[in-house]
Tab-separated table of C-alpha atoms in Angstrom:
chain	number	residue	atom	x	y	z
Z	1	MET	CA	21.148	-9.450	10.087
Z	2	ILE	CA	18.158	-7.701	8.228
Z	3	LEU	CA	19.758	-6.769	5.145
Z	4	PHE	CA	23.200	-6.840	4.580
Z	5	PRO	CA	25.227	-4.346	3.745
Z	6	PRO	CA	28.187	-4.844	0.354
Z	7	VAL	CA	30.982	-6.778	1.138
Z	8	LYS	CA	33.371	-4.364	-0.395
Z	9	PHE	CA	32.371	-0.960	-0.968
Z	10	ASP	CA	33.442	-1.697	-5.179
Z	11	GLY	CA	32.764	-1.214	-8.582
Z	12	ASN	CA	28.964	-2.783	-8.451
Z	13	GLU	CA	28.099	-0.358	-5.701
Z	14	TRP	CA	29.298	2.514	-7.712
Z	15	PHE	CA	27.596	1.924	-10.837
Z	16	ILE	CA	24.306	1.016	-9.350
Z	17	LEU	CA	24.769	4.360	-7.173
Z	18	VAL	CA	26.164	6.754	-10.444
Z	19	THR	CA	23.164	4.695	-12.490
Z	20	THR	CA	20.332	6.038	-10.160
Z	21	VAL	CA	22.121	9.421	-9.296
Z	22	VAL	CA	22.140	9.837	-13.344
Z	23	THR	CA	18.400	8.291	-13.977
Z	24	ILE	CA	16.551	10.722	-11.052
Z	25	THR	CA	18.894	13.728	-12.470
Z	26	PHE	CA	17.196	12.742	-16.049
Z	27	ILE	CA	13.676	12.564	-14.522
Z	28	ALA	CA	13.763	15.653	-12.756
Z	29	PHE	CA	14.159	17.584	-15.991
Z	30	LEU	CA	11.265	16.291	-17.949
Z	31	PRO	CA	8.496	18.149	-17.245
Z	32	ARG	CA	6.063	16.437	-14.976
Z	33	ARG	CA	3.643	14.530	-17.106
Z	34	PHE	CA	1.807	11.254	-14.703
Z	35	THR	CA	-0.720	11.605	-12.019
Z	36	PHE	CA	0.889	10.757	-8.618
Z	37	LEU	CA	-1.552	7.827	-8.571
Z	38	THR	CA	0.082	6.150	-12.271
Z	39	ASN	CA	3.693	6.705	-11.233
Z	40	LEU	CA	2.716	4.694	-7.387
Z	41	LEU	CA	1.440	1.891	-9.828
Z	42	MET	CA	3.872	1.595	-11.632
Z	43	TRP	CA	6.798	1.662	-8.940
Z	44	MET	CA	4.789	-0.793	-7.427
Z	45	PHE	CA	4.309	-2.972	-10.577
Z	46	ILE	CA	7.810	-2.369	-11.277
Z	47	TYR	CA	9.595	-3.219	-6.958
Z	48	SER	CA	7.718	-6.136	-6.954
Z	49	PHE	CA	8.225	-7.999	-10.143
Z	50	ALA	CA	12.091	-6.737	-9.955
Z	51	GLN	CA	12.112	-8.380	-6.923
Z	52	PHE	CA	9.877	-11.486	-7.629
Z	53	THR	CA	12.263	-12.179	-10.293
Z	54	ASP	CA	15.171	-12.044	-8.971
Z	55	PHE	CA	14.278	-14.410	-6.351
Z	56	VAL	CA	12.659	-17.132	-8.243
Z	57	ILE	CA	15.999	-17.534	-11.110
Z	58	GLY	CA	17.827	-16.261	-9.042
Z	59	LYS	CA	18.442	-17.573	-5.650
Z	60	GLU	CA	17.646	-22.118	-4.955
Z	61	PRO	CA	16.437	-23.590	-6.335
Z	62	LEU	CA	17.092	-21.838	-9.900
Z	63	PRO	CA	20.335	-19.755	-8.816
Z	64	LEU	CA	21.164	-18.862	-12.848
Z	65	TYR	CA	22.692	-15.464	-11.549
Z	66	LYS	CA	23.511	-13.517	-8.668
Z	67	PRO	CA	23.088	-9.936	-7.645
Z	68	ASN	CA	25.664	-8.129	-6.129
Z	69	ASP	CA	28.465	-9.596	-3.650
Z	70	LEU	CA	25.891	-12.242	-2.173
Z	71	ASN	CA	23.468	-14.916	-2.248
Z	72	GLU	CA	21.242	-12.970	0.630
Z	73	TYR	CA	19.632	-10.135	0.176
Z	74	GLU	CA	21.785	-7.107	0.070
Z	75	ILE	CA	20.880	-3.292	1.230
Z	76	PHE	CA	21.853	-2.779	-2.942
Z	77	ASP	CA	19.294	-5.544	-3.979
Z	78	LEU	CA	16.751	-2.846	-2.356
Z	79	ILE	CA	17.727	0.150	-3.449
Z	80	LEU	CA	17.994	-1.867	-6.810
Z	81	TYR	CA	14.309	-2.959	-6.628
Z	82	THR	CA	13.114	0.112	-5.335
Z	83	VAL	CA	14.934	2.536	-6.988
Z	84	THR	CA	16.912	2.556	-10.404
Z	85	PHE	CA	14.964	-0.212	-11.487
Z	86	PRO	CA	11.821	1.992	-11.134
Z	87	ALA	CA	13.639	5.109	-12.399
Z	88	VAL	CA	14.826	3.406	-15.450
Z	89	VAL	CA	11.419	2.792	-16.284
Z	90	TYR	CA	10.288	5.590	-16.060
Z	91	CYS	CA	11.948	6.994	-18.268
Z	92	TYR	CA	10.490	3.943	-20.845
Z	93	TYR	CA	6.936	5.070	-19.918
Z	94	TYR	CA	7.179	8.731	-20.043
Z	95	PHE	CA	8.709	8.362	-23.708
Z	96	LEU	CA	6.175	5.823	-24.773
Z	97	ASP	CA	2.849	7.906	-23.309
Z	98	LYS	CA	4.866	11.001	-24.720
Z	99	TRP	CA	5.369	10.133	-28.353
Z	100	SER	CA	1.875	7.987	-28.242
Z	101	LEU	CA	3.109	4.809	-29.701
Z	102	LYS	CA	1.133	2.256	-30.937
Z	103	GLY	CA	1.707	-0.720	-33.338
Z	104	LYS	CA	4.714	-1.237	-35.467
Z	105	ARG	CA	6.307	2.151	-33.703
Z	106	LEU	CA	5.406	0.592	-30.329
Z	107	ALA	CA	6.997	-2.791	-31.727
Z	108	ILE	CA	10.632	-1.105	-31.852
Z	109	TYR	CA	10.591	0.860	-29.035
Z	110	ILE	CA	10.211	-2.359	-26.885
Z	111	VAL	CA	12.976	-3.482	-29.113
Z	112	ALA	CA	14.404	-0.950	-28.698
Z	113	TRP	CA	14.615	-0.879	-25.008
Z	114	SER	CA	15.493	-4.616	-24.395
Z	115	VAL	CA	18.346	-4.476	-26.822
Z	116	PHE	CA	19.449	-1.182	-24.263
Z	117	SER	CA	18.992	-2.605	-21.251
Z	118	ALA	CA	20.531	-6.685	-22.410
Z	119	LEU	CA	23.654	-4.244	-23.531
Z	120	PHE	CA	23.316	-2.222	-20.012
Z	121	GLU	CA	22.852	-5.497	-18.382
Z	122	TRP	CA	26.023	-6.977	-19.994
Z	123	VAL	CA	28.264	-3.459	-19.298
Z	124	SER	CA	26.801	-4.117	-15.789
Z	125	GLU	CA	28.010	-7.703	-15.307
Z	126	LYS	CA	30.820	-7.721	-17.155
Z	127	TYR	CA	32.932	-4.469	-16.107
Z	128	PHE	CA	31.474	-3.667	-12.476
Z	129	LYS	CA	30.159	-6.929	-11.200
Z	130	VAL	CA	26.623	-5.655	-10.599
Z	131	PHE	CA	24.675	-9.440	-11.678
Z	132	THR	CA	27.353	-12.528	-12.095
Z	133	TRP	CA	25.749	-15.267	-14.011
Z	134	THR	CA	26.125	-18.436	-12.866
Z	135	GLY	CA	23.398	-20.102	-16.308
Z	136	TRP	CA	22.293	-16.719	-16.987
Z	137	ALA	CA	22.909	-15.524	-20.604
Z	138	THR	CA	22.784	-11.862	-22.615
Z	139	PHE	CA	20.662	-13.170	-25.693
Z	140	LEU	CA	18.413	-14.758	-22.513
Z	141	SER	CA	18.285	-11.006	-21.057
Z	142	HIS	CA	17.223	-9.940	-24.220
Z	143	PHE	CA	13.968	-11.979	-24.576
Z	144	ALA	CA	13.430	-11.918	-21.479
Z	145	TYR	CA	13.364	-7.872	-21.759
Z	146	ILE	CA	11.227	-8.223	-24.547
Z	147	VAL	CA	8.484	-9.965	-22.113
Z	148	ILE	CA	9.009	-7.490	-19.409
Z	149	PHE	CA	8.741	-4.167	-21.377
Z	150	ILE	CA	5.478	-5.698	-22.815
Z	151	LEU	CA	4.282	-6.298	-19.548
Z	152	ILE	CA	5.305	-2.876	-18.450
Z	153	THR	CA	3.860	-1.397	-21.076
Z	154	ILE	CA	0.213	-3.243	-20.489
Z	155	VAL	CA	0.126	-2.719	-16.754
Z	156	PHE	CA	0.591	1.149	-17.940
Z	157	PHE	CA	-1.890	1.487	-20.831
Z	158	PHE	CA	-4.267	0.070	-18.415
Z	159	VAL	CA	-3.440	1.946	-15.205
Z	160	GLN	CA	-3.831	4.891	-17.992
Z	161	LYS	CA	-6.923	3.737	-19.049
Z	162	GLN	CA	-8.474	2.921	-15.714
Z	163	GLN	CA	-8.025	6.660	-14.338
Z	164	THR	CA	-10.027	8.004	-17.305
Z	165	ALA	CA	-12.995	5.683	-17.365
Z	166	GLU	CA	-16.153	6.815	-15.462
Z	167	PRO	CA	-16.650	6.530	-11.459
Z	168	GLN	CA	-18.631	3.345	-10.550
T	1	MET	CA	17.905	-43.771	-1.625
T	2	ASN	CA	18.485	-40.344	-3.165
T	3	VAL	CA	15.244	-39.117	-4.280
T	4	GLN	CA	16.252	-36.258	-6.555
T	5	PHE	CA	16.871	-37.109	-9.706
T	6	ASP	CA	15.440	-37.208	-13.090
T	7	ILE	CA	14.440	-40.053	-15.442
T	8	MET	CA	16.854	-39.437	-17.281
T	9	ASN	CA	19.459	-40.485	-15.285
T	10	PHE	CA	17.358	-44.182	-13.879
T	11	TYR	CA	19.213	-46.058	-15.966
T	12	VAL	CA	23.118	-44.521	-15.077
T	13	LEU	CA	22.501	-44.749	-11.590
T	14	ARG	CA	20.828	-47.774	-10.967
T	15	LYS	CA	23.982	-49.914	-13.042
T	16	ASN	CA	26.229	-47.275	-10.215
T	17	ASN	CA	23.972	-48.898	-7.276
T	18	PRO	CA	23.211	-52.078	-7.884
T	19	ASP	CA	21.598	-53.070	-4.812
T	20	THR	CA	19.356	-49.779	-4.991
T	21	LYS	CA	15.333	-50.898	-5.160
T	22	LEU	CA	14.699	-48.423	-7.617
T	23	SER	CA	12.815	-49.435	-10.324
T	24	PHE	CA	11.381	-47.878	-14.058
T	25	LYS	CA	8.203	-48.037	-11.769
T	26	ARG	CA	8.936	-46.103	-8.946
T	27	VAL	CA	11.039	-43.493	-10.863
T	28	LYS	CA	7.421	-43.415	-13.444
T	29	GLY	CA	5.900	-42.816	-11.121
T	30	MET	CA	7.694	-39.658	-8.579
T	31	LEU	CA	7.961	-38.090	-11.957
T	32	LEU	CA	3.769	-38.184	-12.537
T	33	TYR	CA	3.739	-37.342	-9.157
T	34	LYS	CA	5.846	-33.884	-9.566
T	35	ILE	CA	4.033	-33.180	-12.947
T	36	ALA	CA	0.584	-33.387	-10.867
T	37	VAL	CA	1.906	-31.290	-7.947
T	38	ILE	CA	2.961	-28.750	-11.121
T	39	ALA	CA	-0.781	-28.946	-12.624
T	40	GLY	CA	-2.488	-28.537	-9.718
T	41	THR	CA	-1.075	-25.728	-7.984
T	42	LEU	CA	-1.195	-24.031	-11.840
T	43	THR	CA	-5.039	-24.710	-11.804
T	44	ILE	CA	-5.485	-23.531	-8.385
T	45	ILE	CA	-3.305	-20.493	-9.782
T	46	LEU	CA	-6.323	-20.286	-12.163
T	47	LEU	CA	-9.273	-21.117	-10.223
T	48	LEU	CA	-7.678	-18.068	-7.835
T	49	PHE	CA	-7.015	-15.463	-10.922
T	50	PHE	CA	-10.769	-16.260	-11.946
T	51	SER	CA	-12.205	-15.339	-8.520
T	52	LEU	CA	-10.917	-12.038	-8.736
T	53	LYS	CA	-12.901	-11.507	-11.158
T	54	LEU	CA	-16.355	-11.143	-8.012
T	55	ALA	CA	-13.627	-8.901	-6.056
T	56	ARG	CA	-14.867	-6.592	-9.218
T	57	ARG	CA	-18.443	-6.130	-7.262
T	58	SER	CA	-17.024	-4.203	-4.752
T	59	LEU	CA	-13.791	-2.852	-5.775
T	60	HIS	CA	-12.483	-0.545	-8.629
T	61	PRO	CA	-9.779	-2.488	-11.049
T	62	LEU	CA	-7.111	-0.020	-9.903
T	63	GLU	CA	-7.638	-1.181	-6.217
T	64	ILE	CA	-7.221	-4.781	-7.441
T	65	LEU	CA	-4.433	-4.310	-9.190
T	66	ALA	CA	-2.990	-2.152	-6.203
T	67	TYR	CA	-3.646	-4.596	-3.399
T	68	TYR	CA	-2.619	-6.965	-4.879
T	69	MET	CA	1.092	-6.027	-5.931
T	70	ALA	CA	0.357	-4.545	-1.541
T	71	MET	CA	0.165	-7.856	-1.198
T	72	LEU	CA	3.067	-9.119	-2.590
T	73	LEU	CA	5.231	-6.613	-1.716
T	74	PHE	CA	4.236	-7.379	1.983
T	75	ARG	CA	4.987	-10.576	2.113
T	76	GLN	CA	7.599	-10.732	-0.884
T	77	GLN	CA	9.963	-8.160	1.375
T	78	THR	CA	9.271	-10.615	4.808
T	79	TYR	CA	10.321	-13.851	3.419
T	80	ASN	CA	13.034	-12.627	1.493
T	81	ILE	CA	14.920	-11.203	4.689
T	82	ILE	CA	13.849	-14.640	6.981
T	83	THR	CA	14.669	-16.971	4.424
T	84	MET	CA	17.613	-15.434	3.096
T	85	ASN	CA	18.680	-13.245	5.410
T	86	LEU	CA	17.754	-14.768	8.860
T	87	ARG	CA	17.357	-18.157	7.500
T	88	LEU	CA	14.383	-19.207	9.607
T	89	ILE	CA	13.168	-20.779	6.897
T	90	GLU	CA	15.014	-22.468	4.682
T	91	SER	CA	15.046	-22.101	0.654
T	92	SER	CA	13.527	-25.275	-1.523
T	93	GLN	CA	16.500	-27.367	-2.954
T	94	GLN	CA	13.355	-29.150	-5.121
T	95	LEU	CA	13.425	-27.354	-8.181
T	96	TYR	CA	10.124	-28.815	-9.093
T	97	SER	CA	8.710	-27.539	-5.923
T	98	LEU	CA	9.394	-24.370	-7.262
T	99	VAL	CA	6.143	-23.997	-8.612
T	100	PRO	CA	3.858	-24.587	-5.530
T	101	VAL	CA	6.607	-22.519	-3.204
T	102	LYS	CA	6.962	-19.366	-5.015
T	103	MET	CA	3.800	-19.266	-7.596
T	104	GLY	CA	1.287	-20.662	-4.726
T	105	GLY	CA	2.844	-18.135	-2.084
T	106	THR	CA	2.909	-15.153	-4.861
T	107	VAL	CA	-0.696	-15.846	-6.004
T	108	ILE	CA	-2.812	-17.255	-2.635
T	109	PHE	CA	-2.254	-14.843	-0.369
T	110	PRO	CA	-2.203	-11.473	-2.894
T	111	VAL	CA	-5.648	-12.784	-4.089
T	112	CYS	CA	-7.226	-14.228	-1.054
T	113	GLY	CA	-6.514	-10.340	0.789
T	114	ILE	CA	-8.202	-8.766	-2.608
T	115	TRP	CA	-11.362	-11.300	-0.946
T	116	VAL	CA	-11.365	-9.950	2.372
T	117	MET	CA	-10.934	-6.508	0.828
T	118	ALA	CA	-14.070	-6.912	-1.468
T	119	ALA	CA	-15.844	-8.430	1.483
T	120	PHE	CA	-14.749	-5.410	4.131
T	121	PHE	CA	-15.496	-2.977	1.184
T	122	SER	CA	-18.708	-4.084	0.243
T	123	LYS	CA	-21.930	-2.947	0.695
T	124	LYS	CA	-24.032	-5.901	0.782
T	125	MET	CA	-22.307	-8.024	3.233
T	126	SER	CA	-23.022	-8.122	6.980
T	127	ILE	CA	-20.752	-8.311	9.307
T	128	VAL	CA	-21.380	-11.607	10.342
T	129	TRP	CA	-19.759	-12.608	6.478
T	130	LYS	CA	-17.056	-9.907	6.616
T	131	THR	CA	-15.550	-11.888	9.826
T	132	GLY	CA	-16.166	-14.914	7.884
T	133	MET	CA	-13.896	-13.871	5.266
T	134	VAL	CA	-10.792	-12.721	7.438
T	135	PHE	CA	-10.923	-16.348	9.122
T	136	ALA	CA	-11.344	-17.823	5.779
T	137	TYR	CA	-8.003	-15.695	4.304
T	138	LEU	CA	-6.574	-17.266	8.489
T	139	VAL	CA	-7.622	-20.744	6.686
T	140	ILE	CA	-6.417	-20.788	3.734
T	141	THR	CA	-2.971	-18.950	4.303
T	142	SER	CA	-2.811	-21.801	7.091
T	143	LEU	CA	-3.427	-24.692	4.943
T	144	TYR	CA	-1.202	-23.147	2.813
T	145	ARG	CA	1.284	-23.490	4.843
T	146	PHE	CA	0.701	-26.956	6.665
T	147	MET	CA	0.262	-28.232	2.595
T	148	ARG	CA	3.823	-26.703	2.256
T	149	LEU	CA	5.057	-28.449	6.123
T	150	GLN	CA	3.879	-31.751	5.248
T	151	LEU	CA	4.957	-32.068	1.539
T	152	GLY	CA	8.537	-31.021	2.912
T	153	TYR	CA	9.430	-28.343	0.485
T	154	VAL	CA	10.568	-25.952	2.792
T	155	PRO	CA	11.718	-27.191	6.803
T	156	GLU	CA	11.783	-24.163	9.064
T	157	ASN	CA	14.254	-23.979	11.298
T	158	ASN	CA	13.123	-21.476	13.948
T	159	TRP	CA	9.713	-20.492	12.782
T	160	SER	CA	6.012	-21.485	14.619
T	161	THR	CA	2.718	-21.466	13.793
T	162	LEU	CA	2.373	-18.457	16.426
T	163	TYR	CA	4.711	-16.309	14.092
T	164	ASP	CA	3.571	-17.338	10.946
T	165	LEU	CA	-0.091	-15.997	12.143
T	166	VAL	CA	1.112	-12.652	13.721
T	167	ALA	CA	2.855	-12.205	9.808
T	168	THR	CA	-0.040	-13.058	8.557
T	169	ILE	CA	-2.495	-10.946	10.118
T	170	THR	CA	-0.360	-7.982	10.070
T	171	PHE	CA	0.121	-8.314	6.285
T	172	LEU	CA	-3.838	-7.898	6.452
T	173	PHE	CA	-3.619	-4.783	8.542
T	174	LEU	CA	-0.789	-3.294	6.993
T	175	LEU	CA	-3.451	-4.048	3.741
T	176	PHE	CA	-6.193	-2.883	5.044
T	177	VAL	CA	-4.212	0.562	5.918
T	178	PHE	CA	-3.073	0.576	2.572
T	179	SER	CA	-6.647	0.371	0.728
T	180	LEU	CA	-7.752	3.250	3.203
T	181	TYR	CA	-5.393	5.526	1.769
T	182	PHE	CA	-5.292	4.260	-2.192
T	183	ARG	CA	-9.089	4.944	-1.541
T	184	LYS	CA	-8.675	8.406	-0.748
T	185	LEU	CA	-6.525	8.587	-3.819
T	186	LEU	CA	-9.233	7.363	-5.514
T	187	ARG	CA	-11.849	9.998	-4.458
T	188	GLU	CA	-8.905	12.383	-4.480
T	189	ARG	CA	-8.900	11.479	-8.306
T	190	ARG	CA	-12.879	11.233	-8.876
T	191	ILE	CA	-12.314	7.902	-10.076
T	192	LEU	CA	-14.272	6.278	-6.960
T	193	PRO	CA	-18.141	8.557	-5.867
């Protein structure tokens, strides 16, 4: 099968759907701030990065965790990569840009988001089985998210800077 | 003899298997081989990344970023399905092969794709050079697959050279279509003249 459906439509699927709908509804109420180009590039970055990470440390030969029900590629994995993660990250760079964060405030913002993300991931693992950890731990997620948010910030600033630069 | 062991377990392995021909020299050699494979791949990856500077002569930095991610997405999406779900290619079981298999595919294909796009949109290059770049892309990606097969990292079940060639050409075609759309977006934003 090209993409597997869920084994059973239960906690993890509902968690993904509710999180996605709530985040998208929240985004819909936010004033439009970015160009389509920015959103497209950020979406591509999150999608490729999340998929790359999950298929490097989430599958053989280094299966540290398992997203969703199966070891195979599921429809809900795809929803996570294409909708849920990019929507959450949109909120991250929306407020990053709105509050024009730099220096210490930016560092605090990144740490705050990594703590929030690690806790959110812990809830999703503990109560909803969105992830099944087979060698991973919450404190590792915390450090991983710091790196991830730093990367997202670098890419976001790069994309914004290049759009305001003089044409070639 | 199982070759999947590490140097730390060498003495335990030899004690448990007295008739084996394991020698410390051989284990050390295998470890050095693994380190050489990882170091070699990382060197190639770094060189490829540095080569992207040349692509800036004909591509905008946002184009390089976009084409890299587009190529990565096309390839990842396809190969994850082929490997995980359709089982046409087996997942590698060797931990040290993770670097050449994953990183190689994640860097070699997208960077080569960017080279082709840079050649295609270059005003200075002739049609012969542009065609040559497409052939170079096909040769490099085929060599990468050949190396992967020869080293036995990723065994293939029902996957053939022809399928791989079709997939590689399709990725390039998709990247080309995406690049036309992306350049249109950049012109609308007056980022490209």
